[in-house]
């Protein structure tokens, strides 16, 4: 494989939308880069960031600033040329995927939260509001004079206790009305 072929391949390879690859030699000088002027000038990339790990035969990642923009780069050594190849991308572009995932998580969280709120509202309506409305309707019947009302209670909570207390009150009222009627009948007979 010729250096010219590698240079052309590296110089034309893109990373993401605006990232690119470049190749350096053992002295950190550019061998291939999309900006051919930098290659012609044999630009020393170590002036921009530390290349020692790449030239020591290590693979890895670095963050650096170039032309006022934060960038991320991965690198891998190429033993045949005693250099390394770098693939870099602006940090904002690299992290935009994270922002999209975060946005989707937020949307999903809102949907789950709204679902839970609807379930809680349904539960409260079914288990608290509906029995209170039923008790109120039965109390209205009693206030209209119907003492034959008795609540059907299947609960063991506070509303169940309130219903049992209501039923006891109705039984006591019936007994009281019965006693008043008997006393009234006795007074009428005498």
mmCIF file with all atom_site columns, C-alpha atoms in Angstrom:
data_model
loop_
_atom_site.group_PDB
_atom_site.id
_atom_site.type_symbol
_atom_site.label_atom_id
_atom_site.label_alt_id
_atom_site.label_comp_id
_atom_site.label_asym_id
_atom_site.label_entity_id
_atom_site.label_seq_id
_atom_site.pdbx_PDB_ins_code
_atom_site.Cartn_x
_atom_site.Cartn_y
_atom_site.Cartn_z
_atom_site.occupancy
_atom_site.B_iso_or_equiv
_atom_site.pdbx_formal_charge
_atom_site.auth_seq_id
_atom_site.auth_comp_id
_atom_site.auth_asym_id
_atom_site.auth_atom_id
_atom_site.pdbx_PDB_model_num
ATOM 1   C CA . UNK A 1 1   ? 0.000    0.000  0.000  1.00 0.00 ? 1   UNK A CA 1
ATOM 2   C CA . UNK A 1 2   ? 1.455    3.341  -0.989 1.00 0.00 ? 2   UNK A CA 1
ATOM 3   C CA . UNK A 1 3   ? 1.588    6.372  1.279  1.00 0.00 ? 3   UNK A CA 1
ATOM 4   C CA . UNK A 1 4   ? -0.173   8.345  -1.468 1.00 0.00 ? 4   UNK A CA 1
ATOM 5   C CA . UNK A 1 5   ? -3.087   5.873  -1.407 1.00 0.00 ? 5   UNK A CA 1
ATOM 6   C CA . UNK A 1 6   ? -3.309   6.027  2.370  1.00 0.00 ? 6   UNK A CA 1
ATOM 7   C CA . UNK A 1 7   ? -3.090   9.817  2.258  1.00 0.00 ? 7   UNK A CA 1
ATOM 8   C CA . UNK A 1 8   ? -5.930   10.056 -0.220 1.00 0.00 ? 8   UNK A CA 1
ATOM 9   C CA . UNK A 1 9   ? -8.086   7.606  1.761  1.00 0.00 ? 9   UNK A CA 1
ATOM 10  C CA . UNK A 1 10  ? -7.412   9.356  5.072  1.00 0.00 ? 10  UNK A CA 1
ATOM 11  C CA . UNK A 1 11  ? -7.786   12.821 3.568  1.00 0.00 ? 11  UNK A CA 1
ATOM 12  C CA . UNK A 1 12  ? -11.218  12.056 2.079  1.00 0.00 ? 12  UNK A CA 1
ATOM 13  C CA . UNK A 1 13  ? -12.725  10.051 4.950  1.00 0.00 ? 13  UNK A CA 1
ATOM 14  C CA . UNK A 1 14  ? -15.328  11.922 6.979  1.00 0.00 ? 14  UNK A CA 1
ATOM 15  C CA . UNK A 1 15  ? -16.438  11.296 10.545 1.00 0.00 ? 15  UNK A CA 1
ATOM 16  C CA . UNK A 1 16  ? -20.023  12.258 11.258 1.00 0.00 ? 16  UNK A CA 1
ATOM 17  C CA . UNK A 1 17  ? -21.110  15.438 9.504  1.00 0.00 ? 17  UNK A CA 1
ATOM 18  C CA . UNK A 1 18  ? -18.048  17.612 9.947  1.00 0.00 ? 18  UNK A CA 1
ATOM 19  C CA . UNK A 1 19  ? -15.306  15.397 11.376 1.00 0.00 ? 19  UNK A CA 1
ATOM 20  C CA . UNK A 1 20  ? -12.387  14.013 9.446  1.00 0.00 ? 20  UNK A CA 1
ATOM 21  C CA . UNK A 1 21  ? -9.348   11.770 9.714  1.00 0.00 ? 21  UNK A CA 1
ATOM 22  C CA . UNK A 1 22  ? -5.661   12.621 9.495  1.00 0.00 ? 22  UNK A CA 1
ATOM 23  C CA . UNK A 1 23  ? -2.365   10.785 9.578  1.00 0.00 ? 23  UNK A CA 1
ATOM 24  C CA . UNK A 1 24  ? 0.868    11.758 11.362 1.00 0.00 ? 24  UNK A CA 1
ATOM 25  C CA . UNK A 1 25  ? 4.419    10.443 11.155 1.00 0.00 ? 25  UNK A CA 1
ATOM 26  C CA . UNK A 1 26  ? 6.813    9.604  14.000 1.00 0.00 ? 26  UNK A CA 1
ATOM 27  C CA . UNK A 1 27  ? 7.603    13.318 14.448 1.00 0.00 ? 27  UNK A CA 1
ATOM 28  C CA . UNK A 1 28  ? 3.897    14.319 14.752 1.00 0.00 ? 28  UNK A CA 1
ATOM 29  C CA . UNK A 1 29  ? 4.026    15.936 11.277 1.00 0.00 ? 29  UNK A CA 1
ATOM 30  C CA . UNK A 1 30  ? 0.921    15.624 9.133  1.00 0.00 ? 30  UNK A CA 1
ATOM 31  C CA . UNK A 1 31  ? 1.145    13.063 6.335  1.00 0.00 ? 31  UNK A CA 1
ATOM 32  C CA . UNK A 1 32  ? -2.495   13.236 5.323  1.00 0.00 ? 32  UNK A CA 1
ATOM 33  C CA . UNK A 1 33  ? -5.200   15.770 6.161  1.00 0.00 ? 33  UNK A CA 1
ATOM 34  C CA . UNK A 1 34  ? -8.217   17.241 4.326  1.00 0.00 ? 34  UNK A CA 1
ATOM 35  C CA . UNK A 1 35  ? -6.402   20.591 4.333  1.00 0.00 ? 35  UNK A CA 1
ATOM 36  C CA . UNK A 1 36  ? -3.601   19.824 1.874  1.00 0.00 ? 36  UNK A CA 1
ATOM 37  C CA . UNK A 1 37  ? -1.802   23.062 2.770  1.00 0.00 ? 37  UNK A CA 1
ATOM 38  C CA . UNK A 1 38  ? -1.195   21.733 6.288  1.00 0.00 ? 38  UNK A CA 1
ATOM 39  C CA . UNK A 1 39  ? 0.299    18.575 4.748  1.00 0.00 ? 39  UNK A CA 1
ATOM 40  C CA . UNK A 1 40  ? 2.459    20.640 2.370  1.00 0.00 ? 40  UNK A CA 1
ATOM 41  C CA . UNK A 1 41  ? 3.690    22.748 5.302  1.00 0.00 ? 41  UNK A CA 1
ATOM 42  C CA . UNK A 1 42  ? 4.383    19.537 7.299  1.00 0.00 ? 42  UNK A CA 1
ATOM 43  C CA . UNK A 1 43  ? 2.358    20.976 10.197 1.00 0.00 ? 43  UNK A CA 1
ATOM 44  C CA . UNK A 1 44  ? 3.406    19.607 13.608 1.00 0.00 ? 44  UNK A CA 1
ATOM 45  C CA . UNK A 1 45  ? 0.122    18.485 15.194 1.00 0.00 ? 45  UNK A CA 1
ATOM 46  C CA . UNK A 1 46  ? 1.804    18.127 18.612 1.00 0.00 ? 46  UNK A CA 1
ATOM 47  C CA . UNK A 1 47  ? 1.512    21.946 18.811 1.00 0.00 ? 47  UNK A CA 1
ATOM 48  C CA . UNK A 1 48  ? -2.246   21.382 19.059 1.00 0.00 ? 48  UNK A CA 1
ATOM 49  C CA . UNK A 1 49  ? -2.394   18.382 21.410 1.00 0.00 ? 49  UNK A CA 1
ATOM 50  C CA . UNK A 1 50  ? -0.178   15.701 22.956 1.00 0.00 ? 50  UNK A CA 1
ATOM 51  C CA . UNK A 1 51  ? 0.568    12.904 20.460 1.00 0.00 ? 51  UNK A CA 1
ATOM 52  C CA . UNK A 1 52  ? 2.958    10.922 22.674 1.00 0.00 ? 52  UNK A CA 1
ATOM 53  C CA . UNK A 1 53  ? 0.468    8.136  23.499 1.00 0.00 ? 53  UNK A CA 1
ATOM 54  C CA . UNK A 1 54  ? -0.340   7.575  19.812 1.00 0.00 ? 54  UNK A CA 1
ATOM 55  C CA . UNK A 1 55  ? 3.346    7.518  18.860 1.00 0.00 ? 55  UNK A CA 1
ATOM 56  C CA . UNK A 1 56  ? 4.116    5.151  21.749 1.00 0.00 ? 56  UNK A CA 1
ATOM 57  C CA . UNK A 1 57  ? 1.913    2.535  20.083 1.00 0.00 ? 57  UNK A CA 1
ATOM 58  C CA . UNK A 1 58  ? -1.203   3.063  22.191 1.00 0.00 ? 58  UNK A CA 1
ATOM 59  C CA . UNK A 1 59  ? -4.801   3.406  21.000 1.00 0.00 ? 59  UNK A CA 1
ATOM 60  C CA . UNK A 1 60  ? -7.175   5.744  22.768 1.00 0.00 ? 60  UNK A CA 1
ATOM 61  C CA . UNK A 1 61  ? -9.160   8.962  22.869 1.00 0.00 ? 61  UNK A CA 1
ATOM 62  C CA . UNK A 1 62  ? -8.291   12.582 23.532 1.00 0.00 ? 62  UNK A CA 1
ATOM 63  C CA . UNK A 1 63  ? -10.110  15.876 23.885 1.00 0.00 ? 63  UNK A CA 1
ATOM 64  C CA . UNK A 1 64  ? -8.483   19.026 22.594 1.00 0.00 ? 64  UNK A CA 1
ATOM 65  C CA . UNK A 1 65  ? -9.247   22.492 21.259 1.00 0.00 ? 65  UNK A CA 1
ATOM 66  C CA . UNK A 1 66  ? -8.536   23.415 17.653 1.00 0.00 ? 66  UNK A CA 1
ATOM 67  C CA . UNK A 1 67  ? -9.485   26.694 15.992 1.00 0.00 ? 67  UNK A CA 1
ATOM 68  C CA . UNK A 1 68  ? -11.562  27.677 19.030 1.00 0.00 ? 68  UNK A CA 1
ATOM 69  C CA . UNK A 1 69  ? -13.636  24.506 18.969 1.00 0.00 ? 69  UNK A CA 1
ATOM 70  C CA . UNK A 1 70  ? -13.577  21.579 21.403 1.00 0.00 ? 70  UNK A CA 1
ATOM 71  C CA . UNK A 1 71  ? -12.898  18.332 19.565 1.00 0.00 ? 71  UNK A CA 1
ATOM 72  C CA . UNK A 1 72  ? -12.794  14.632 20.347 1.00 0.00 ? 72  UNK A CA 1
ATOM 73  C CA . UNK A 1 73  ? -10.389  12.313 18.594 1.00 0.00 ? 73  UNK A CA 1
ATOM 74  C CA . UNK A 1 74  ? -9.663   8.628  18.642 1.00 0.00 ? 74  UNK A CA 1
ATOM 75  C CA . UNK A 1 75  ? -6.277   7.383  17.531 1.00 0.00 ? 75  UNK A CA 1
ATOM 76  C CA . UNK A 1 76  ? -4.591   4.151  16.560 1.00 0.00 ? 76  UNK A CA 1
ATOM 77  C CA . UNK A 1 77  ? -0.914   3.564  15.775 1.00 0.00 ? 77  UNK A CA 1
ATOM 78  C CA . UNK A 1 78  ? 0.234    2.409  12.348 1.00 0.00 ? 78  UNK A CA 1
ATOM 79  C CA . UNK A 1 79  ? 3.487    0.546  12.868 1.00 0.00 ? 79  UNK A CA 1
ATOM 80  C CA . UNK A 1 80  ? 4.372    0.358  9.166  1.00 0.00 ? 80  UNK A CA 1
ATOM 81  C CA . UNK A 1 81  ? 4.892    4.115  8.977  1.00 0.00 ? 81  UNK A CA 1
ATOM 82  C CA . UNK A 1 82  ? 5.787    4.601  12.662 1.00 0.00 ? 82  UNK A CA 1
ATOM 83  C CA . UNK A 1 83  ? 2.908    7.036  12.917 1.00 0.00 ? 83  UNK A CA 1
ATOM 84  C CA . UNK A 1 84  ? -0.759   7.100  13.827 1.00 0.00 ? 84  UNK A CA 1
ATOM 85  C CA . UNK A 1 85  ? -4.147   7.747  12.312 1.00 0.00 ? 85  UNK A CA 1
ATOM 86  C CA . UNK A 1 86  ? -6.624   10.040 14.061 1.00 0.00 ? 86  UNK A CA 1
ATOM 87  C CA . UNK A 1 87  ? -10.382  10.379 13.574 1.00 0.00 ? 87  UNK A CA 1
ATOM 88  C CA . UNK A 1 88  ? -11.696  13.621 15.041 1.00 0.00 ? 88  UNK A CA 1
ATOM 89  C CA . UNK A 1 89  ? -15.111  15.199 15.379 1.00 0.00 ? 89  UNK A CA 1
ATOM 90  C CA . UNK A 1 90  ? -16.328  18.416 17.032 1.00 0.00 ? 90  UNK A CA 1
ATOM 91  C CA . UNK A 1 91  ? -17.395  17.666 20.611 1.00 0.00 ? 91  UNK A CA 1
ATOM 92  C CA . UNK A 1 92  ? -20.726  19.410 20.050 1.00 0.00 ? 92  UNK A CA 1
ATOM 93  C CA . UNK A 1 93  ? -21.505  17.036 17.188 1.00 0.00 ? 93  UNK A CA 1
ATOM 94  C CA . UNK A 1 94  ? -20.338  13.988 19.141 1.00 0.00 ? 94  UNK A CA 1
ATOM 95  C CA . UNK A 1 95  ? -22.440  14.915 22.156 1.00 0.00 ? 95  UNK A CA 1
ATOM 96  C CA . UNK A 1 96  ? -25.511  15.857 20.115 1.00 0.00 ? 96  UNK A CA 1
ATOM 97  C CA . UNK A 1 97  ? -26.439  12.164 20.087 1.00 0.00 ? 97  UNK A CA 1
ATOM 98  C CA . UNK A 1 98  ? -26.351  12.266 23.898 1.00 0.00 ? 98  UNK A CA 1
ATOM 99  C CA . UNK A 1 99  ? -28.655  15.283 23.867 1.00 0.00 ? 99  UNK A CA 1
ATOM 100 C CA . UNK A 1 100 ? -31.076  13.418 21.595 1.00 0.00 ? 100 UNK A CA 1
ATOM 101 C CA . UNK A 1 101 ? -31.063  10.411 23.931 1.00 0.00 ? 101 UNK A CA 1
ATOM 102 C CA . UNK A 1 102 ? -31.577  12.750 26.895 1.00 0.00 ? 102 UNK A CA 1
ATOM 103 C CA . UNK A 1 103 ? -34.480  14.436 25.083 1.00 0.00 ? 103 UNK A CA 1
ATOM 104 C CA . UNK A 1 104 ? -36.074  11.051 24.395 1.00 0.00 ? 104 UNK A CA 1
ATOM 105 C CA . UNK A 1 105 ? -35.606  10.017 28.030 1.00 0.00 ? 105 UNK A CA 1
ATOM 106 C CA . UNK A 1 106 ? -37.264  13.237 29.189 1.00 0.00 ? 106 UNK A CA 1
ATOM 107 C CA . UNK A 1 107 ? -40.188  12.727 26.801 1.00 0.00 ? 107 UNK A CA 1
ATOM 108 C CA . UNK A 1 108 ? -40.573  9.112  27.910 1.00 0.00 ? 108 UNK A CA 1
ATOM 109 C CA . UNK A 1 109 ? -40.390  10.179 31.575 1.00 0.00 ? 109 UNK A CA 1
ATOM 110 C CA . UNK A 1 110 ? -43.121  12.766 31.019 1.00 0.00 ? 110 UNK A CA 1
ATOM 111 C CA . UNK A 1 111 ? -45.312  10.149 29.324 1.00 0.00 ? 111 UNK A CA 1
ATOM 112 C CA . UNK A 1 112 ? -44.769  7.702  32.198 1.00 0.00 ? 112 UNK A CA 1
ATOM 113 C CA . UNK A 1 113 ? -45.435  10.450 34.756 1.00 0.00 ? 113 UNK A CA 1
ATOM 114 C CA . UNK A 1 114 ? -48.661  11.484 33.023 1.00 0.00 ? 114 UNK A CA 1
ATOM 115 C CA . UNK A 1 115 ? -49.736  7.835  32.849 1.00 0.00 ? 115 UNK A CA 1
ATOM 116 C CA . UNK A 1 116 ? -49.091  7.449  36.573 1.00 0.00 ? 116 UNK A CA 1
ATOM 117 C CA . UNK A 1 117 ? -51.047  10.619 37.304 1.00 0.00 ? 117 UNK A CA 1
ATOM 118 C CA . UNK A 1 118 ? -53.989  9.306  35.262 1.00 0.00 ? 118 UNK A CA 1
ATOM 119 C CA . UNK A 1 119 ? -53.839  5.966  37.091 1.00 0.00 ? 119 UNK A CA 1
ATOM 120 C CA . UNK A 1 120 ? -53.694  7.744  40.468 1.00 0.00 ? 120 UNK A CA 1
ATOM 121 C CA . UNK A 1 121 ? -56.633  9.980  39.519 1.00 0.00 ? 121 UNK A CA 1
ATOM 122 C CA . UNK A 1 122 ? -58.605  6.922  38.390 1.00 0.00 ? 122 UNK A CA 1
ATOM 123 C CA . UNK A 1 123 ? -57.756  5.134  41.654 1.00 0.00 ? 123 UNK A CA 1
ATOM 124 C CA . UNK A 1 124 ? -58.728  8.134  43.778 1.00 0.00 ? 124 UNK A CA 1
ATOM 125 C CA . UNK A 1 125 ? -61.951  8.590  41.829 1.00 0.00 ? 125 UNK A CA 1
ATOM 126 C CA . UNK A 1 126 ? -62.899  4.926  42.081 1.00 0.00 ? 126 UNK A CA 1
ATOM 127 C CA . UNK A 1 127 ? -61.852  4.278  45.655 1.00 0.00 ? 127 UNK A CA 1
ATOM 128 C CA . UNK A 1 128 ? -62.379  7.591  47.416 1.00 0.00 ? 128 UNK A CA 1
ATOM 129 C CA . UNK A 1 129 ? -64.569  10.043 45.500 1.00 0.00 ? 129 UNK A CA 1
ATOM 130 C CA . UNK A 1 130 ? -67.197  7.531  44.299 1.00 0.00 ? 130 UNK A CA 1
ATOM 131 C CA . UNK A 1 131 ? -67.869  6.136  47.800 1.00 0.00 ? 131 UNK A CA 1
ATOM 132 C CA . UNK A 1 132 ? -68.093  9.656  49.243 1.00 0.00 ? 132 UNK A CA 1
ATOM 133 C CA . UNK A 1 133 ? -70.622  10.639 46.568 1.00 0.00 ? 133 UNK A CA 1
ATOM 134 C CA . UNK A 1 134 ? -72.604  7.433  47.293 1.00 0.00 ? 134 UNK A CA 1
ATOM 135 C CA . UNK A 1 135 ? -72.574  8.194  51.046 1.00 0.00 ? 135 UNK A CA 1
ATOM 136 C CA . UNK A 1 136 ? -73.735  11.750 50.311 1.00 0.00 ? 136 UNK A CA 1
ATOM 137 C CA . UNK A 1 137 ? -76.649  10.470 48.204 1.00 0.00 ? 137 UNK A CA 1
ATOM 138 C CA . UNK A 1 138 ? -77.724  8.129  50.999 1.00 0.00 ? 138 UNK A CA 1
ATOM 139 C CA . UNK A 1 139 ? -77.455  10.932 53.575 1.00 0.00 ? 139 UNK A CA 1
ATOM 140 C CA . UNK A 1 140 ? -79.671  13.095 51.353 1.00 0.00 ? 140 UNK A CA 1
ATOM 141 C CA . UNK A 1 141 ? -82.336  10.341 51.452 1.00 0.00 ? 141 UNK A CA 1
ATOM 142 C CA . UNK A 1 142 ? -82.140  10.314 55.241 1.00 0.00 ? 142 UNK A CA 1
ATOM 143 C CA . UNK A 1 143 ? -82.493  14.112 55.341 1.00 0.00 ? 143 UNK A CA 1
ATOM 144 C CA . UNK A 1 144 ? -85.657  13.673 53.241 1.00 0.00 ? 144 UNK A CA 1
ATOM 145 C CA . UNK A 1 145 ? -87.037  11.354 55.946 1.00 0.00 ? 145 UNK A CA 1
ATOM 146 C CA . UNK A 1 146 ? -86.152  7.910  54.562 1.00 0.00 ? 146 UNK A CA 1
ATOM 147 C CA . UNK A 1 147 ? -84.812  5.940  57.543 1.00 0.00 ? 147 UNK A CA 1
ATOM 148 C CA . UNK A 1 148 ? -84.756  2.624  55.665 1.00 0.00 ? 148 UNK A CA 1
ATOM 149 C CA . UNK A 1 149 ? -81.402  3.505  54.151 1.00 0.00 ? 149 UNK A CA 1
ATOM 150 C CA . UNK A 1 150 ? -78.469  1.247  54.928 1.00 0.00 ? 150 UNK A CA 1
ATOM 151 C CA . UNK A 1 151 ? -75.058  1.532  53.321 1.00 0.00 ? 151 UNK A CA 1
ATOM 152 C CA . UNK A 1 152 ? -73.479  -1.568 51.848 1.00 0.00 ? 152 UNK A CA 1
ATOM 153 C CA . UNK A 1 153 ? -69.983  -1.546 53.281 1.00 0.00 ? 153 UNK A CA 1
ATOM 154 C CA . UNK A 1 154 ? -67.163  -3.688 51.949 1.00 0.00 ? 154 UNK A CA 1
ATOM 155 C CA . UNK A 1 155 ? -64.270  -1.539 53.084 1.00 0.00 ? 155 UNK A CA 1
ATOM 156 C CA . UNK A 1 156 ? -62.021  -1.780 56.119 1.00 0.00 ? 156 UNK A CA 1
ATOM 157 C CA . UNK A 1 157 ? -60.538  1.735  55.837 1.00 0.00 ? 157 UNK A CA 1
ATOM 158 C CA . UNK A 1 158 ? -61.680  5.141  57.112 1.00 0.00 ? 158 UNK A CA 1
ATOM 159 C CA . UNK A 1 159 ? -64.529  5.323  54.594 1.00 0.00 ? 159 UNK A CA 1
ATOM 160 C CA . UNK A 1 160 ? -65.713  1.890  55.727 1.00 0.00 ? 160 UNK A CA 1
ATOM 161 C CA . UNK A 1 161 ? -65.620  3.072  59.342 1.00 0.00 ? 161 UNK A CA 1
ATOM 162 C CA . UNK A 1 162 ? -67.549  6.219  58.393 1.00 0.00 ? 162 UNK A CA 1
ATOM 163 C CA . UNK A 1 163 ? -70.154  4.071  56.596 1.00 0.00 ? 163 UNK A CA 1
ATOM 164 C CA . UNK A 1 164 ? -70.586  1.798  59.606 1.00 0.00 ? 164 UNK A CA 1
ATOM 165 C CA . UNK A 1 165 ? -70.959  4.850  61.842 1.00 0.00 ? 165 UNK A CA 1
ATOM 166 C CA . UNK A 1 166 ? -73.604  6.196  59.428 1.00 0.00 ? 166 UNK A CA 1
ATOM 167 C CA . UNK A 1 167 ? -75.493  2.871  59.530 1.00 0.00 ? 167 UNK A CA 1
ATOM 168 C CA . UNK A 1 168 ? -75.343  2.891  63.373 1.00 0.00 ? 168 UNK A CA 1
ATOM 169 C CA . UNK A 1 169 ? -76.696  6.467  63.377 1.00 0.00 ? 169 UNK A CA 1
ATOM 170 C CA . UNK A 1 170 ? -79.608  5.421  61.115 1.00 0.00 ? 170 UNK A CA 1
ATOM 171 C CA . UNK A 1 171 ? -80.386  2.437  63.398 1.00 0.00 ? 171 UNK A CA 1
ATOM 172 C CA . UNK A 1 172 ? -80.323  4.771  66.425 1.00 0.00 ? 172 UNK A CA 1
ATOM 173 C CA . UNK A 1 173 ? -82.603  7.265  64.617 1.00 0.00 ? 173 UNK A CA 1
ATOM 174 C CA . UNK A 1 174 ? -85.046  4.459  63.732 1.00 0.00 ? 174 UNK A CA 1
ATOM 175 C CA . UNK A 1 175 ? -85.067  3.333  67.362 1.00 0.00 ? 175 UNK A CA 1
ATOM 176 C CA . UNK A 1 176 ? -85.568  6.930  68.513 1.00 0.00 ? 176 UNK A CA 1
ATOM 177 C CA . UNK A 1 177 ? -88.418  7.519  66.050 1.00 0.00 ? 177 UNK A CA 1
ATOM 178 C CA . UNK A 1 178 ? -89.968  4.171  67.073 1.00 0.00 ? 178 UNK A CA 1
ATOM 179 C CA . UNK A 1 179 ? -89.745  5.152  70.768 1.00 0.00 ? 179 UNK A CA 1
ATOM 180 C CA . UNK A 1 180 ? -91.265  8.578  70.037 1.00 0.00 ? 180 UNK A CA 1
ATOM 181 C CA . UNK A 1 181 ? -94.096  6.934  68.083 1.00 0.00 ? 181 UNK A CA 1
ATOM 182 C CA . UNK A 1 182 ? -94.780  4.446  70.891 1.00 0.00 ? 182 UNK A CA 1
ATOM 183 C CA . UNK A 1 183 ? -94.724  7.237  73.480 1.00 0.00 ? 183 UNK A CA 1
ATOM 184 C CA . UNK A 1 184 ? -97.002  9.350  71.280 1.00 0.00 ? 184 UNK A CA 1
ATOM 185 C CA . UNK A 1 185 ? -99.416  6.416  70.883 1.00 0.00 ? 185 UNK A CA 1
ATOM 186 C CA . UNK A 1 186 ? -99.466  5.902  74.677 1.00 0.00 ? 186 UNK A CA 1
ATOM 187 C CA . UNK A 1 187 ? -100.169 9.568  75.276 1.00 0.00 ? 187 UNK A CA 1
ATOM 188 C CA . UNK A 1 188 ? -102.930 9.485  72.687 1.00 0.00 ? 188 UNK A CA 1
ATOM 189 C CA . UNK A 1 189 ? -104.547 6.431  74.335 1.00 0.00 ? 189 UNK A CA 1
ATOM 190 C CA . UNK A 1 190 ? -104.639 8.008  77.734 1.00 0.00 ? 190 UNK A CA 1
#
